[in-house]
mmCIF file with all atom_site columns, C-alpha atoms in Angstrom:
data_model
loop_
_atom_site.group_PDB
_atom_site.id
_atom_site.type_symbol
_atom_site.label_atom_id
_atom_site.label_alt_id
_atom_site.label_comp_id
_atom_site.label_asym_id
_atom_site.label_entity_id
_atom_site.label_seq_id
_atom_site.pdbx_PDB_ins_code
_atom_site.Cartn_x
_atom_site.Cartn_y
_atom_site.Cartn_z
_atom_site.occupancy
_atom_site.B_iso_or_equiv
_atom_site.pdbx_formal_charge
_atom_site.auth_seq_id
_atom_site.auth_comp_id
_atom_site.auth_asym_id
_atom_site.auth_atom_id
_atom_site.pdbx_PDB_model_num
ATOM 1   C CA . ASP A 1 1   ? -0.249  0.158   0.074   1.00 0.00 ? 1   ASP A CA 1
ATOM 2   C CA . ILE A 1 2   ? 1.148   3.625   -0.527  1.00 0.00 ? 2   ILE A CA 1
ATOM 3   C CA . GLN A 1 3   ? 1.492   5.516   2.610   1.00 0.00 ? 3   GLN A CA 1
ATOM 4   C CA . MET A 1 4   ? 0.710   9.330   2.555   1.00 0.00 ? 4   MET A CA 1
ATOM 5   C CA . THR A 1 5   ? 2.431   11.044  5.184   1.00 0.00 ? 5   THR A CA 1
ATOM 6   C CA . GLN A 1 6   ? 1.070   14.394  5.804   1.00 0.00 ? 6   GLN A CA 1
ATOM 7   C CA . SER A 1 7   ? 2.530   17.187  7.889   1.00 0.00 ? 7   SER A CA 1
ATOM 8   C CA . PRO A 1 8   ? 2.170   19.105  10.186  1.00 0.00 ? 8   PRO A CA 1
ATOM 9   C CA . SER A 1 9   ? -0.591  17.330  11.731  1.00 0.00 ? 9   SER A CA 1
ATOM 10  C CA . SER A 1 10  ? -1.876  20.656  13.446  1.00 0.00 ? 10  SER A CA 1
ATOM 11  C CA . LEU A 1 11  ? -1.015  24.238  12.696  1.00 0.00 ? 11  LEU A CA 1
ATOM 12  C CA . SER A 1 12  ? -1.648  27.526  14.499  1.00 0.00 ? 12  SER A CA 1
ATOM 13  C CA . ALA A 1 13  ? -1.998  30.373  11.717  1.00 0.00 ? 13  ALA A CA 1
ATOM 14  C CA . SER A 1 14  ? -3.971  34.088  11.663  1.00 0.00 ? 14  SER A CA 1
ATOM 15  C CA . VAL A 1 15  ? -5.838  35.462  8.857   1.00 0.00 ? 15  VAL A CA 1
ATOM 16  C CA . GLY A 1 16  ? -3.874  36.614  6.154   1.00 0.00 ? 16  GLY A CA 1
ATOM 17  C CA . ASP A 1 17  ? -1.011  33.948  6.750   1.00 0.00 ? 17  ASP A CA 1
ATOM 18  C CA . ARG A 1 18  ? 0.659   32.107  3.929   1.00 0.00 ? 18  ARG A CA 1
ATOM 19  C CA . VAL A 1 19  ? 0.393   28.220  5.116   1.00 0.00 ? 19  VAL A CA 1
ATOM 20  C CA . THR A 1 20  ? 1.808   25.243  3.401   1.00 0.00 ? 20  THR A CA 1
ATOM 21  C CA . ILE A 1 21  ? 0.978   21.566  4.183   1.00 0.00 ? 21  ILE A CA 1
ATOM 22  C CA . THR A 1 22  ? 2.762   18.836  2.897   1.00 0.00 ? 22  THR A CA 1
ATOM 23  C CA . CYS A 1 23  ? 2.269   15.110  1.773   1.00 0.00 ? 23  CYS A CA 1
ATOM 24  C CA . ARG A 1 24  ? 5.013   12.537  0.654   1.00 0.00 ? 24  ARG A CA 1
ATOM 25  C CA . ALA A 1 25  ? 4.038   9.314   -0.925  1.00 0.00 ? 25  ALA A CA 1
ATOM 26  C CA . SER A 1 26  ? 5.991   6.138   -0.017  1.00 0.00 ? 26  SER A CA 1
ATOM 27  C CA . GLN A 1 27  ? 6.459   5.711   -3.703  1.00 0.00 ? 27  GLN A CA 1
ATOM 28  C CA . GLY A 1 28  ? 6.190   7.623   -6.491  1.00 0.00 ? 28  GLY A CA 1
ATOM 29  C CA . ILE A 1 29  ? 2.415   8.402   -7.746  1.00 0.00 ? 29  ILE A CA 1
ATOM 30  C CA . ARG A 1 30  ? 2.928   10.916  -10.820 1.00 0.00 ? 30  ARG A CA 1
ATOM 31  C CA . ASN A 1 31  ? 0.441   13.724  -10.066 1.00 0.00 ? 31  ASN A CA 1
ATOM 32  C CA . ASP A 1 32  ? -2.448  11.309  -8.840  1.00 0.00 ? 32  ASP A CA 1
ATOM 33  C CA . VAL A 1 33  ? -3.243  13.720  -5.772  1.00 0.00 ? 33  VAL A CA 1
ATOM 34  C CA . GLY A 1 34  ? -6.310  15.598  -4.251  1.00 0.00 ? 34  GLY A CA 1
ATOM 35  C CA . TRP A 1 35  ? -6.504  17.591  -1.384  1.00 0.00 ? 35  TRP A CA 1
ATOM 36  C CA . TYR A 1 36  ? -9.801  18.188  0.782   1.00 0.00 ? 36  TYR A CA 1
ATOM 37  C CA . GLN A 1 37  ? -11.057 20.340  3.091   1.00 0.00 ? 37  GLN A CA 1
ATOM 38  C CA . GLN A 1 38  ? -13.552 19.280  5.969   1.00 0.00 ? 38  GLN A CA 1
ATOM 39  C CA . LYS A 1 39  ? -15.353 21.224  8.613   1.00 0.00 ? 39  LYS A CA 1
ATOM 40  C CA . PRO A 1 40  ? -16.788 19.991  11.522  1.00 0.00 ? 40  PRO A CA 1
ATOM 41  C CA . GLY A 1 41  ? -19.774 17.484  11.063  1.00 0.00 ? 41  GLY A CA 1
ATOM 42  C CA . LYS A 1 42  ? -19.366 18.135  7.266   1.00 0.00 ? 42  LYS A CA 1
ATOM 43  C CA . ALA A 1 43  ? -18.215 16.195  4.379   1.00 0.00 ? 43  ALA A CA 1
ATOM 44  C CA . PRO A 1 44  ? -14.995 16.719  2.916   1.00 0.00 ? 44  PRO A CA 1
ATOM 45  C CA . LYS A 1 45  ? -14.725 19.238  0.128   1.00 0.00 ? 45  LYS A CA 1
ATOM 46  C CA . ARG A 1 46  ? -12.519 18.544  -2.868  1.00 0.00 ? 46  ARG A CA 1
ATOM 47  C CA . LEU A 1 47  ? -9.939  21.839  -3.503  1.00 0.00 ? 47  LEU A CA 1
ATOM 48  C CA . ILE A 1 48  ? -7.392  20.489  -5.688  1.00 0.00 ? 48  ILE A CA 1
ATOM 49  C CA . TYR A 1 49  ? -7.061  17.354  -8.002  1.00 0.00 ? 49  TYR A CA 1
ATOM 50  C CA . ALA A 1 50  ? -4.257  16.107  -10.294 1.00 0.00 ? 50  ALA A CA 1
ATOM 51  C CA . ALA A 1 51  ? -2.096  17.614  -7.641  1.00 0.00 ? 51  ALA A CA 1
ATOM 52  C CA . SER A 1 52  ? -2.496  21.379  -9.125  1.00 0.00 ? 52  SER A CA 1
ATOM 53  C CA . SER A 1 53  ? -5.795  21.587  -10.713 1.00 0.00 ? 53  SER A CA 1
ATOM 54  C CA . LEU A 1 54  ? -8.115  23.854  -9.140  1.00 0.00 ? 54  LEU A CA 1
ATOM 55  C CA . GLN A 1 55  ? -11.790 22.482  -8.387  1.00 0.00 ? 55  GLN A CA 1
ATOM 56  C CA . SER A 1 56  ? -14.171 24.613  -9.839  1.00 0.00 ? 56  SER A CA 1
ATOM 57  C CA . GLY A 1 57  ? -15.425 27.048  -7.633  1.00 0.00 ? 57  GLY A CA 1
ATOM 58  C CA . VAL A 1 58  ? -12.645 26.994  -5.147  1.00 0.00 ? 58  VAL A CA 1
ATOM 59  C CA . PRO A 1 59  ? -11.057 30.393  -4.100  1.00 0.00 ? 59  PRO A CA 1
ATOM 60  C CA . SER A 1 60  ? -7.665  31.053  -6.140  1.00 0.00 ? 60  SER A CA 1
ATOM 61  C CA . ARG A 1 61  ? -5.810  31.500  -2.764  1.00 0.00 ? 61  ARG A CA 1
ATOM 62  C CA . PHE A 1 62  ? -5.990  27.686  -2.807  1.00 0.00 ? 62  PHE A CA 1
ATOM 63  C CA . SER A 1 63  ? -3.123  26.040  -4.811  1.00 0.00 ? 63  SER A CA 1
ATOM 64  C CA . GLY A 1 64  ? -1.251  22.714  -5.251  1.00 0.00 ? 64  GLY A CA 1
ATOM 65  C CA . SER A 1 65  ? 1.937   21.499  -6.498  1.00 0.00 ? 65  SER A CA 1
ATOM 66  C CA . GLY A 1 66  ? 4.072   18.503  -6.546  1.00 0.00 ? 66  GLY A CA 1
ATOM 67  C CA . SER A 1 67  ? 4.649   15.250  -8.443  1.00 0.00 ? 67  SER A CA 1
ATOM 68  C CA . GLY A 1 68  ? 6.227   12.096  -7.772  1.00 0.00 ? 68  GLY A CA 1
ATOM 69  C CA . THR A 1 69  ? 6.439   11.742  -3.974  1.00 0.00 ? 69  THR A CA 1
ATOM 70  C CA . GLU A 1 70  ? 6.222   15.299  -2.810  1.00 0.00 ? 70  GLU A CA 1
ATOM 71  C CA . PHE A 1 71  ? 2.970   17.191  -2.673  1.00 0.00 ? 71  PHE A CA 1
ATOM 72  C CA . THR A 1 72  ? 2.028   20.535  -1.041  1.00 0.00 ? 72  THR A CA 1
ATOM 73  C CA . LEU A 1 73  ? -1.277  22.558  -0.620  1.00 0.00 ? 73  LEU A CA 1
ATOM 74  C CA . THR A 1 74  ? -0.585  26.455  -0.102  1.00 0.00 ? 74  THR A CA 1
ATOM 75  C CA . ILE A 1 75  ? -3.215  28.862  0.999   1.00 0.00 ? 75  ILE A CA 1
ATOM 76  C CA . SER A 1 76  ? -1.749  32.288  0.005   1.00 0.00 ? 76  SER A CA 1
ATOM 77  C CA . SER A 1 77  ? -3.640  34.278  2.487   1.00 0.00 ? 77  SER A CA 1
ATOM 78  C CA . LEU A 1 78  ? -5.881  32.796  5.289   1.00 0.00 ? 78  LEU A CA 1
ATOM 79  C CA . GLN A 1 79  ? -9.439  33.971  5.379   1.00 0.00 ? 79  GLN A CA 1
ATOM 80  C CA . PRO A 1 80  ? -11.683 32.951  8.608   1.00 0.00 ? 80  PRO A CA 1
ATOM 81  C CA . GLU A 1 81  ? -13.714 30.379  6.637   1.00 0.00 ? 81  GLU A CA 1
ATOM 82  C CA . ASP A 1 82  ? -10.268 28.400  5.964   1.00 0.00 ? 82  ASP A CA 1
ATOM 83  C CA . PHE A 1 83  ? -9.729  27.088  9.440   1.00 0.00 ? 83  PHE A CA 1
ATOM 84  C CA . ALA A 1 84  ? -10.617 23.356  9.057   1.00 0.00 ? 84  ALA A CA 1
ATOM 85  C CA . THR A 1 85  ? -8.857  20.156  8.715   1.00 0.00 ? 85  THR A CA 1
ATOM 86  C CA . TYR A 1 86  ? -7.117  19.305  5.502   1.00 0.00 ? 86  TYR A CA 1
ATOM 87  C CA . TYR A 1 87  ? -6.381  15.630  3.962   1.00 0.00 ? 87  TYR A CA 1
ATOM 88  C CA . CYS A 1 88  ? -4.435  14.590  0.879   1.00 0.00 ? 88  CYS A CA 1
ATOM 89  C CA . LEU A 1 89  ? -5.494  11.531  -0.875  1.00 0.00 ? 89  LEU A CA 1
ATOM 90  C CA . GLN A 1 90  ? -3.599  9.356   -3.610  1.00 0.00 ? 90  GLN A CA 1
ATOM 91  C CA . TYR A 1 91  ? -5.636  7.542   -6.294  1.00 0.00 ? 91  TYR A CA 1
ATOM 92  C CA . ASN A 1 92  ? -2.542  6.201   -8.139  1.00 0.00 ? 92  ASN A CA 1
ATOM 93  C CA . SER A 1 93  ? -2.929  2.465   -7.048  1.00 0.00 ? 93  SER A CA 1
ATOM 94  C CA . TYR A 1 94  ? -5.424  0.493   -4.731  1.00 0.00 ? 94  TYR A CA 1
ATOM 95  C CA . PRO A 1 95  ? -6.045  0.739   -2.155  1.00 0.00 ? 95  PRO A CA 1
ATOM 96  C CA . VAL A 1 96  ? -6.782  4.520   -2.351  1.00 0.00 ? 96  VAL A CA 1
ATOM 97  C CA . THR A 1 97  ? -5.098  6.202   0.833   1.00 0.00 ? 97  THR A CA 1
ATOM 98  C CA . PHE A 1 98  ? -5.710  9.626   2.775   1.00 0.00 ? 98  PHE A CA 1
ATOM 99  C CA . GLY A 1 99  ? -2.947  11.356  4.545   1.00 0.00 ? 99  GLY A CA 1
ATOM 100 C CA . GLN A 1 100 ? -3.542  11.694  8.342   1.00 0.00 ? 100 GLN A CA 1
ATOM 101 C CA . GLY A 1 101 ? -5.141  15.082  8.050   1.00 0.00 ? 101 GLY A CA 1
ATOM 102 C CA . THR A 1 102 ? -3.764  18.574  9.059   1.00 0.00 ? 102 THR A CA 1
ATOM 103 C CA . LYS A 1 103 ? -5.880  20.777  11.863  1.00 0.00 ? 103 LYS A CA 1
ATOM 104 C CA . LEU A 1 104 ? -5.452  24.237  10.723  1.00 0.00 ? 104 LEU A CA 1
ATOM 105 C CA . GLU A 1 105 ? -6.503  26.576  13.887  1.00 0.00 ? 105 GLU A CA 1
ATOM 106 C CA . ILE A 1 106 ? -6.366  30.129  14.752  1.00 0.00 ? 106 ILE A CA 1
ATOM 107 C CA . GLU B 2 1   ? -26.764 19.952  -9.586  1.00 0.00 ? 1   GLU B CA 1
ATOM 108 C CA . VAL B 2 2   ? -24.556 16.773  -8.382  1.00 0.00 ? 2   VAL B CA 1
ATOM 109 C CA . GLN B 2 3   ? -26.667 15.453  -5.211  1.00 0.00 ? 3   GLN B CA 1
ATOM 110 C CA . LEU B 2 4   ? -25.627 12.407  -3.269  1.00 0.00 ? 4   LEU B CA 1
ATOM 111 C CA . VAL B 2 5   ? -27.846 11.580  -0.283  1.00 0.00 ? 5   VAL B CA 1
ATOM 112 C CA . GLU B 2 6   ? -26.969 8.334   2.052   1.00 0.00 ? 6   GLU B CA 1
ATOM 113 C CA . SER B 2 7   ? -29.367 6.460   4.372   1.00 0.00 ? 7   SER B CA 1
ATOM 114 C CA . GLY B 2 8   ? -29.670 3.220   6.112   1.00 0.00 ? 8   GLY B CA 1
ATOM 115 C CA . GLY B 2 9   ? -27.423 3.906   8.966   1.00 0.00 ? 9   GLY B CA 1
ATOM 116 C CA . GLY B 2 10  ? -28.092 3.078   12.416  1.00 0.00 ? 10  GLY B CA 1
ATOM 117 C CA . LEU B 2 11  ? -27.159 1.081   15.622  1.00 0.00 ? 11  LEU B CA 1
ATOM 118 C CA . VAL B 2 12  ? -26.239 -2.797  14.922  1.00 0.00 ? 12  VAL B CA 1
ATOM 119 C CA . GLN B 2 13  ? -24.797 -5.480  17.162  1.00 0.00 ? 13  GLN B CA 1
ATOM 120 C CA . PRO B 2 14  ? -21.186 -7.001  16.430  1.00 0.00 ? 14  PRO B CA 1
ATOM 121 C CA . GLY B 2 15  ? -21.704 -9.728  14.020  1.00 0.00 ? 15  GLY B CA 1
ATOM 122 C CA . GLY B 2 16  ? -24.779 -8.240  12.478  1.00 0.00 ? 16  GLY B CA 1
ATOM 123 C CA . SER B 2 17  ? -25.466 -6.521  8.799   1.00 0.00 ? 17  SER B CA 1
ATOM 124 C CA . LEU B 2 18  ? -26.583 -3.454  7.463   1.00 0.00 ? 18  LEU B CA 1
ATOM 125 C CA . ARG B 2 19  ? -27.262 -2.013  4.062   1.00 0.00 ? 19  ARG B CA 1
ATOM 126 C CA . LEU B 2 20  ? -26.507 1.555   3.155   1.00 0.00 ? 20  LEU B CA 1
ATOM 127 C CA . SER B 2 21  ? -27.759 3.253   0.221   1.00 0.00 ? 21  SER B CA 1
ATOM 128 C CA . CYS B 2 22  ? -26.675 6.563   -1.726  1.00 0.00 ? 22  CYS B CA 1
ATOM 129 C CA . ALA B 2 23  ? -29.252 8.301   -3.869  1.00 0.00 ? 23  ALA B CA 1
ATOM 130 C CA . ALA B 2 24  ? -27.635 10.247  -6.776  1.00 0.00 ? 24  ALA B CA 1
ATOM 131 C CA . SER B 2 25  ? -29.105 12.841  -8.986  1.00 0.00 ? 25  SER B CA 1
ATOM 132 C CA . GLY B 2 26  ? -27.801 15.457  -11.284 1.00 0.00 ? 26  GLY B CA 1
ATOM 133 C CA . PHE B 2 27  ? -25.702 13.170  -13.264 1.00 0.00 ? 27  PHE B CA 1
ATOM 134 C CA . THR B 2 28  ? -25.724 9.862   -15.143 1.00 0.00 ? 28  THR B CA 1
ATOM 135 C CA . LEU B 2 29  ? -24.666 7.203   -12.671 1.00 0.00 ? 29  LEU B CA 1
ATOM 136 C CA . SER B 2 30  ? -23.325 4.735   -15.337 1.00 0.00 ? 30  SER B CA 1
ATOM 137 C CA . ASP B 2 31  ? -20.732 7.282   -16.471 1.00 0.00 ? 31  ASP B CA 1
ATOM 138 C CA . HIS B 2 32  ? -19.073 7.671   -13.079 1.00 0.00 ? 32  HIS B CA 1
ATOM 139 C CA . SER B 2 33  ? -16.916 5.498   -10.541 1.00 0.00 ? 33  SER B CA 1
ATOM 140 C CA . MET B 2 34  ? -18.429 5.816   -7.240  1.00 0.00 ? 34  MET B CA 1
ATOM 141 C CA . ASP B 2 35  ? -16.618 5.394   -3.769  1.00 0.00 ? 35  ASP B CA 1
ATOM 142 C CA . TRP B 2 36  ? -17.582 4.721   -0.260  1.00 0.00 ? 36  TRP B CA 1
ATOM 143 C CA . VAL B 2 37  ? -15.510 6.491   2.333   1.00 0.00 ? 37  VAL B CA 1
ATOM 144 C CA . ARG B 2 38  ? -15.842 6.361   6.236   1.00 0.00 ? 38  ARG B CA 1
ATOM 145 C CA . GLN B 2 39  ? -14.637 8.135   9.430   1.00 0.00 ? 39  GLN B CA 1
ATOM 146 C CA . ALA B 2 40  ? -14.478 6.990   12.648  1.00 0.00 ? 40  ALA B CA 1
ATOM 147 C CA . PRO B 2 41  ? -15.549 9.367   15.281  1.00 0.00 ? 41  PRO B CA 1
ATOM 148 C CA . GLY B 2 42  ? -12.709 11.920  15.942  1.00 0.00 ? 42  GLY B CA 1
ATOM 149 C CA . LYS B 2 43  ? -10.681 10.152  13.303  1.00 0.00 ? 43  LYS B CA 1
ATOM 150 C CA . GLY B 2 44  ? -9.340  10.723  9.665   1.00 0.00 ? 44  GLY B CA 1
ATOM 151 C CA . LEU B 2 45  ? -10.942 9.498   6.524   1.00 0.00 ? 45  LEU B CA 1
ATOM 152 C CA . GLU B 2 46  ? -10.697 5.818   5.466   1.00 0.00 ? 46  GLU B CA 1
ATOM 153 C CA . TRP B 2 47  ? -11.524 4.794   1.844   1.00 0.00 ? 47  TRP B CA 1
ATOM 154 C CA . VAL B 2 48  ? -13.612 1.570   1.776   1.00 0.00 ? 48  VAL B CA 1
ATOM 155 C CA . GLY B 2 49  ? -14.229 0.810   -1.541  1.00 0.00 ? 49  GLY B CA 1
ATOM 156 C CA . ARG B 2 50  ? -15.217 1.638   -5.175  1.00 0.00 ? 50  ARG B CA 1
ATOM 157 C CA . THR B 2 51  ? -17.225 0.694   -8.128  1.00 0.00 ? 51  THR B CA 1
ATOM 158 C CA . ARG B 2 52  ? -15.879 1.281   -11.538 1.00 0.00 ? 52  ARG B CA 1
ATOM 159 C CA . ASN B 2 53  ? -18.275 2.822   -14.022 1.00 0.00 ? 53  ASN B CA 1
ATOM 160 C CA . LYS B 2 54  ? -19.966 0.935   -17.019 1.00 0.00 ? 54  LYS B CA 1
ATOM 161 C CA . ALA B 2 55  ? -17.316 1.455   -19.290 1.00 0.00 ? 55  ALA B CA 1
ATOM 162 C CA . ASN B 2 56  ? -14.924 -0.503  -16.916 1.00 0.00 ? 56  ASN B CA 1
ATOM 163 C CA . SER B 2 57  ? -17.484 -3.100  -16.135 1.00 0.00 ? 57  SER B CA 1
ATOM 164 C CA . TYR B 2 58  ? -18.393 -1.942  -12.717 1.00 0.00 ? 58  TYR B CA 1
ATOM 165 C CA . THR B 2 59  ? -15.352 -3.787  -11.508 1.00 0.00 ? 59  THR B CA 1
ATOM 166 C CA . PRO B 2 60  ? -15.006 -3.158  -7.671  1.00 0.00 ? 60  PRO B CA 1
ATOM 167 C CA . GLU B 2 61  ? -12.034 -2.617  -5.376  1.00 0.00 ? 61  GLU B CA 1
ATOM 168 C CA . TYR B 2 62  ? -11.953 -2.895  -1.323  1.00 0.00 ? 62  TYR B CA 1
ATOM 169 C CA . ALA B 2 63  ? -9.746  -1.837  1.451   1.00 0.00 ? 63  ALA B CA 1
ATOM 170 C CA . ALA B 2 64  ? -8.223  -4.669  2.883   1.00 0.00 ? 64  ALA B CA 1
ATOM 171 C CA . SER B 2 65  ? -10.119 -3.948  6.329   1.00 0.00 ? 65  SER B CA 1
ATOM 172 C CA . VAL B 2 66  ? -13.367 -4.905  4.774   1.00 0.00 ? 66  VAL B CA 1
ATOM 173 C CA . LYS B 2 67  ? -12.833 -7.259  2.061   1.00 0.00 ? 67  LYS B CA 1
ATOM 174 C CA . GLY B 2 68  ? -14.869 -10.316 2.246   1.00 0.00 ? 68  GLY B CA 1
ATOM 175 C CA . ARG B 2 69  ? -17.410 -8.597  4.421   1.00 0.00 ? 69  ARG B CA 1
ATOM 176 C CA . PHE B 2 70  ? -18.513 -5.304  2.580   1.00 0.00 ? 70  PHE B CA 1
ATOM 177 C CA . THR B 2 71  ? -19.935 -5.597  -0.947  1.00 0.00 ? 71  THR B CA 1
ATOM 178 C CA . ILE B 2 72  ? -20.577 -2.545  -2.958  1.00 0.00 ? 72  ILE B CA 1
ATOM 179 C CA . SER B 2 73  ? -23.336 -2.574  -5.904  1.00 0.00 ? 73  SER B CA 1
ATOM 180 C CA . ARG B 2 74  ? -25.357 -0.187  -7.916  1.00 0.00 ? 74  ARG B CA 1
ATOM 181 C CA . ASP B 2 75  ? -28.600 -0.041  -9.710  1.00 0.00 ? 75  ASP B CA 1
ATOM 182 C CA . ASP B 2 76  ? -28.088 2.593   -12.416 1.00 0.00 ? 76  ASP B CA 1
ATOM 183 C CA . SER B 2 77  ? -31.879 2.448   -13.457 1.00 0.00 ? 77  SER B CA 1
ATOM 184 C CA . LYS B 2 78  ? -32.637 3.520   -9.853  1.00 0.00 ? 78  LYS B CA 1
ATOM 185 C CA . ASN B 2 79  ? -29.734 5.882   -9.591  1.00 0.00 ? 79  ASN B CA 1
ATOM 186 C CA . SER B 2 80  ? -28.539 4.159   -6.587  1.00 0.00 ? 80  SER B CA 1
ATOM 187 C CA . LEU B 2 81  ? -25.081 2.910   -5.066  1.00 0.00 ? 81  LEU B CA 1
ATOM 188 C CA . TYR B 2 82  ? -25.432 0.339   -2.188  1.00 0.00 ? 82  TYR B CA 1
ATOM 189 C CA . LEU B 2 83  ? -22.912 -0.847  0.606   1.00 0.00 ? 83  LEU B CA 1
ATOM 190 C CA . GLN B 2 84  ? -23.726 -4.435  1.965   1.00 0.00 ? 84  GLN B CA 1
ATOM 191 C CA . MET B 2 85  ? -22.112 -4.845  5.362   1.00 0.00 ? 85  MET B CA 1
ATOM 192 C CA . ASN B 2 86  ? -21.981 -8.141  7.025   1.00 0.00 ? 86  ASN B CA 1
ATOM 193 C CA . SER B 2 87  ? -20.102 -9.391  9.864   1.00 0.00 ? 87  SER B CA 1
ATOM 194 C CA . LEU B 2 88  ? -19.939 -5.847  11.422  1.00 0.00 ? 88  LEU B CA 1
ATOM 195 C CA . LYS B 2 89  ? -17.092 -5.380  14.214  1.00 0.00 ? 89  LYS B CA 1
ATOM 196 C CA . ILE B 2 90  ? -16.901 -2.523  16.619  1.00 0.00 ? 90  ILE B CA 1
ATOM 197 C CA . GLU B 2 91  ? -14.367 -0.842  14.594  1.00 0.00 ? 91  GLU B CA 1
ATOM 198 C CA . ASP B 2 92  ? -16.747 -0.536  11.601  1.00 0.00 ? 92  ASP B CA 1
ATOM 199 C CA . THR B 2 93  ? -18.466 2.167   13.633  1.00 0.00 ? 93  THR B CA 1
ATOM 200 C CA . ALA B 2 94  ? -18.101 5.633   11.342  1.00 0.00 ? 94  ALA B CA 1
ATOM 201 C CA . VAL B 2 95  ? -19.914 8.110   9.419   1.00 0.00 ? 95  VAL B CA 1
ATOM 202 C CA . TYR B 2 96  ? -19.818 6.395   5.826   1.00 0.00 ? 96  TYR B CA 1
ATOM 203 C CA . TYR B 2 97  ? -19.957 9.049   2.794   1.00 0.00 ? 97  TYR B CA 1
ATOM 204 C CA . CYS B 2 98  ? -20.739 8.056   -0.660  1.00 0.00 ? 98  CYS B CA 1
ATOM 205 C CA . ALA B 2 99  ? -18.724 9.939   -3.364  1.00 0.00 ? 99  ALA B CA 1
ATOM 206 C CA . ARG B 2 100 ? -18.877 10.716  -6.976  1.00 0.00 ? 100 ARG B CA 1
ATOM 207 C CA . SER B 2 101 ? -15.421 9.972   -8.733  1.00 0.00 ? 101 SER B CA 1
ATOM 208 C CA . MET B 2 102 ? -14.156 11.445  -5.172  1.00 0.00 ? 102 MET B CA 1
ATOM 209 C CA . SER B 2 103 ? -15.023 14.654  -6.249  1.00 0.00 ? 103 SER B CA 1
ATOM 210 C CA . ASP B 2 104 ? -18.684 14.981  -4.969  1.00 0.00 ? 104 ASP B CA 1
ATOM 211 C CA . TRP B 2 105 ? -19.598 13.732  -1.619  1.00 0.00 ? 105 TRP B CA 1
ATOM 212 C CA . GLY B 2 106 ? -22.818 13.015  0.408   1.00 0.00 ? 106 GLY B CA 1
ATOM 213 C CA . GLN B 2 107 ? -23.680 14.004  3.920   1.00 0.00 ? 107 GLN B CA 1
ATOM 214 C CA . GLY B 2 108 ? -22.873 10.809  5.348   1.00 0.00 ? 108 GLY B CA 1
ATOM 215 C CA . THR B 2 109 ? -24.807 8.277   7.447   1.00 0.00 ? 109 THR B CA 1
ATOM 216 C CA . LEU B 2 110 ? -23.960 7.228   11.006  1.00 0.00 ? 110 LEU B CA 1
ATOM 217 C CA . VAL B 2 111 ? -23.181 3.328   11.616  1.00 0.00 ? 111 VAL B CA 1
ATOM 218 C CA . THR B 2 112 ? -22.805 2.385   15.063  1.00 0.00 ? 112 THR B CA 1
ATOM 219 C CA . VAL B 2 113 ? -21.814 -1.166  15.752  1.00 0.00 ? 113 VAL B CA 1
ATOM 220 C CA . SER B 2 114 ? -22.096 -1.858  19.743  1.00 0.00 ? 114 SER B CA 1
ATOM 221 C CA . SER B 2 115 ? -23.889 -4.512  21.814  1.00 0.00 ? 115 SER B CA 1
#
């Protein structure tokens, strides 16, 4: 199975900050990565697919990059509604696997 | 507008069975792979399994933790996806989500396995 190691597990930041979350895959997975945002009691929402493609309707302050084994999600200027938990996902091979999550807090 | 609505969750004893449903609307179900993903209370996301689209013969895939106990099926004529869960364990307790190609998600349904 491909392991997705996500860091950090939690992050304290302020409105307006630039933040970066990283996922490292245990083997090369091309660009078969997605990023999700989840708020308490809600379903996950996809932000990024194919490592760097922005999901329709998602604000442009969200961006993704990487290929192979290293992937990042960047939020260029945090807004109050961005405080949530973020997950990466690899879909290069089965089983599909998620990172452990990053809780973004004020 | 894509909509996915899960139902069928509830309380079940260890060893019991439950069938979840996911009602889909706003798209042609047969064109898409469909996944089940779960989230145990206070924990992260865990992929459960997938049924591929019609073009790929609806071939299923499962996580090792549920293989042999859970079965994913679909009825495209009813725009519905199903998750049959047998031999349930306490550790299967979670909110279960259905998702379209890991892009659009339902709101989830809670399954509690407890005696």
